């Protein structure tokens, strides 16, 4: 579970570089922000370990995501919260290369490893 919490911290720290205040919600996985519409998920995290002990893991940070894709689904099965993106929070599209560089730096800092 610490691994998932550390991934949340990587994303939270990265969003802070854009002056976006993000946080985890106890009992839920992912990263959340407050919006006028209430708490909304900005990043999802998934980890799976198969019977042979092989892991598959990752996260999805909504950067310039077209949020209309979420209109017809209940993301992560959570009915009372919405979904947002970094672009929606800062009011403009964000260069993906910049986000990758910043998230890579935060990943290295949190996991004490240089990428």
Tab-separated table of C-alpha atoms in Angstrom:
chain	number	residue	atom	x	y	z
A	1	UNK	CA	0.000	0.000	0.000
A	2	UNK	CA	2.911	2.348	0.593
A	3	UNK	CA	3.762	2.122	-3.103
A	4	UNK	CA	0.319	3.438	-4.054
A	5	UNK	CA	0.546	6.230	-1.453
A	6	UNK	CA	3.974	7.173	-2.853
A	7	UNK	CA	2.537	7.330	-6.390
A	8	UNK	CA	-0.175	9.634	-5.073
A	9	UNK	CA	2.536	11.824	-3.531
A	10	UNK	CA	4.407	12.000	-6.872
A	11	UNK	CA	1.271	13.277	-8.570
A	12	UNK	CA	0.331	15.647	-5.732
A	13	UNK	CA	3.833	17.154	-5.753
A	14	UNK	CA	3.740	17.544	-9.531
A	15	UNK	CA	0.370	19.287	-9.433
A	16	UNK	CA	1.694	21.631	-6.746
A	17	UNK	CA	4.246	22.833	-9.321
A	18	UNK	CA	1.225	24.121	-11.272
A	19	UNK	CA	-0.295	25.685	-8.129
A	20	UNK	CA	-2.989	23.002	-8.083
A	21	UNK	CA	-3.783	21.801	-4.571
A	22	UNK	CA	-4.396	18.066	-4.702
A	23	UNK	CA	-4.792	15.400	-2.035
A	24	UNK	CA	-5.651	11.755	-1.387
A	25	UNK	CA	-9.006	10.739	0.086
A	26	UNK	CA	-8.823	8.072	2.805
A	27	UNK	CA	-10.400	4.852	1.563
A	28	UNK	CA	-10.123	5.811	-2.115
A	29	UNK	CA	-7.180	5.422	-4.461
A	30	UNK	CA	-6.104	8.294	-6.664
A	31	UNK	CA	-5.578	12.024	-6.461
A	32	UNK	CA	-8.341	14.567	-5.959
A	33	UNK	CA	-8.913	18.321	-6.143
A	34	UNK	CA	-11.655	20.630	-4.906
A	35	UNK	CA	-13.666	22.317	-7.644
A	36	UNK	CA	-16.884	24.376	-7.663
A	37	UNK	CA	-18.626	21.076	-8.528
A	38	UNK	CA	-17.140	19.334	-5.479
A	39	UNK	CA	-14.266	16.890	-5.143
A	40	UNK	CA	-13.080	15.586	-8.497
A	41	UNK	CA	-10.532	12.945	-9.423
A	42	UNK	CA	-7.587	14.208	-11.434
A	43	UNK	CA	-5.496	11.006	-11.395
A	44	UNK	CA	-6.262	7.296	-11.180
A	45	UNK	CA	-3.822	4.646	-9.979
A	46	UNK	CA	-3.895	0.919	-10.650
A	47	UNK	CA	-1.753	-1.916	-9.333
A	48	UNK	CA	-2.192	-5.614	-10.029
A	49	UNK	CA	-0.182	-8.624	-8.905
A	50	UNK	CA	-0.882	-11.919	-10.681
A	51	UNK	CA	-0.539	-15.431	-9.222
A	52	UNK	CA	3.108	-15.603	-10.337
A	53	UNK	CA	3.940	-12.405	-8.465
A	54	UNK	CA	4.293	-10.341	-11.641
A	55	UNK	CA	3.136	-6.766	-11.145
A	56	UNK	CA	1.442	-4.398	-13.530
A	57	UNK	CA	1.028	-0.877	-12.333
A	58	UNK	CA	0.590	2.656	-13.445
A	59	UNK	CA	-1.323	5.860	-13.127
A	60	UNK	CA	-3.342	8.109	-15.377
A	61	UNK	CA	-3.036	11.840	-14.773
A	62	UNK	CA	-5.659	13.737	-16.724
A	63	UNK	CA	-3.619	16.472	-18.373
A	64	UNK	CA	-5.457	17.789	-21.450
A	65	UNK	CA	-8.158	15.127	-21.359
A	66	UNK	CA	-11.466	15.752	-23.120
A	67	UNK	CA	-13.675	15.347	-20.070
A	68	UNK	CA	-16.756	14.629	-22.198
A	69	UNK	CA	-15.460	11.037	-22.382
A	70	UNK	CA	-16.572	10.657	-18.764
A	71	UNK	CA	-20.160	11.783	-19.412
A	72	UNK	CA	-21.424	8.268	-20.103
A	73	UNK	CA	-19.536	6.345	-17.425
A	74	UNK	CA	-19.116	6.223	-13.672
A	75	UNK	CA	-15.337	6.547	-13.315
A	76	UNK	CA	-13.883	3.992	-10.911
A	77	UNK	CA	-17.437	3.189	-9.789
A	78	UNK	CA	-17.569	6.348	-7.680
A	79	UNK	CA	-20.974	7.945	-8.192
A	80	UNK	CA	-20.717	11.017	-5.985
A	81	UNK	CA	-17.511	12.527	-7.387
A	82	UNK	CA	-16.533	13.866	-10.782
A	83	UNK	CA	-13.421	13.934	-12.928
A	84	UNK	CA	-11.236	16.869	-13.903
A	85	UNK	CA	-7.956	17.572	-15.670
A	86	UNK	CA	-4.872	19.688	-15.146
A	87	UNK	CA	-5.915	21.876	-18.090
A	88	UNK	CA	-9.332	22.460	-16.509
A	89	UNK	CA	-7.668	23.445	-13.239
A	90	UNK	CA	-5.155	25.893	-14.710
A	91	UNK	CA	-7.435	27.219	-17.452
A	92	UNK	CA	-5.325	26.269	-20.477
A	93	UNK	CA	-3.699	23.304	-22.195
A	94	UNK	CA	-0.414	22.166	-20.714
A	95	UNK	CA	2.543	20.883	-22.750
A	96	UNK	CA	2.764	17.126	-22.229
A	97	UNK	CA	6.569	17.176	-22.425
A	98	UNK	CA	6.625	19.629	-19.533
A	99	UNK	CA	4.326	17.442	-17.429
A	100	UNK	CA	6.445	14.370	-18.186
A	101	UNK	CA	9.611	16.186	-17.116
A	102	UNK	CA	8.032	17.450	-13.909
A	103	UNK	CA	6.448	14.138	-12.972
A	104	UNK	CA	9.717	12.326	-13.704
A	105	UNK	CA	11.542	14.700	-11.373
A	106	UNK	CA	8.980	14.170	-8.622
A	107	UNK	CA	9.080	10.400	-9.141
A	108	UNK	CA	12.833	10.472	-8.650
A	109	UNK	CA	12.492	12.611	-5.526
A	110	UNK	CA	9.802	10.489	-3.881
A	111	UNK	CA	11.406	7.149	-4.768
A	112	UNK	CA	14.932	8.465	-4.147
A	113	UNK	CA	16.092	7.437	-7.586
A	114	UNK	CA	17.183	9.398	-10.614
A	115	UNK	CA	15.334	8.682	-13.863
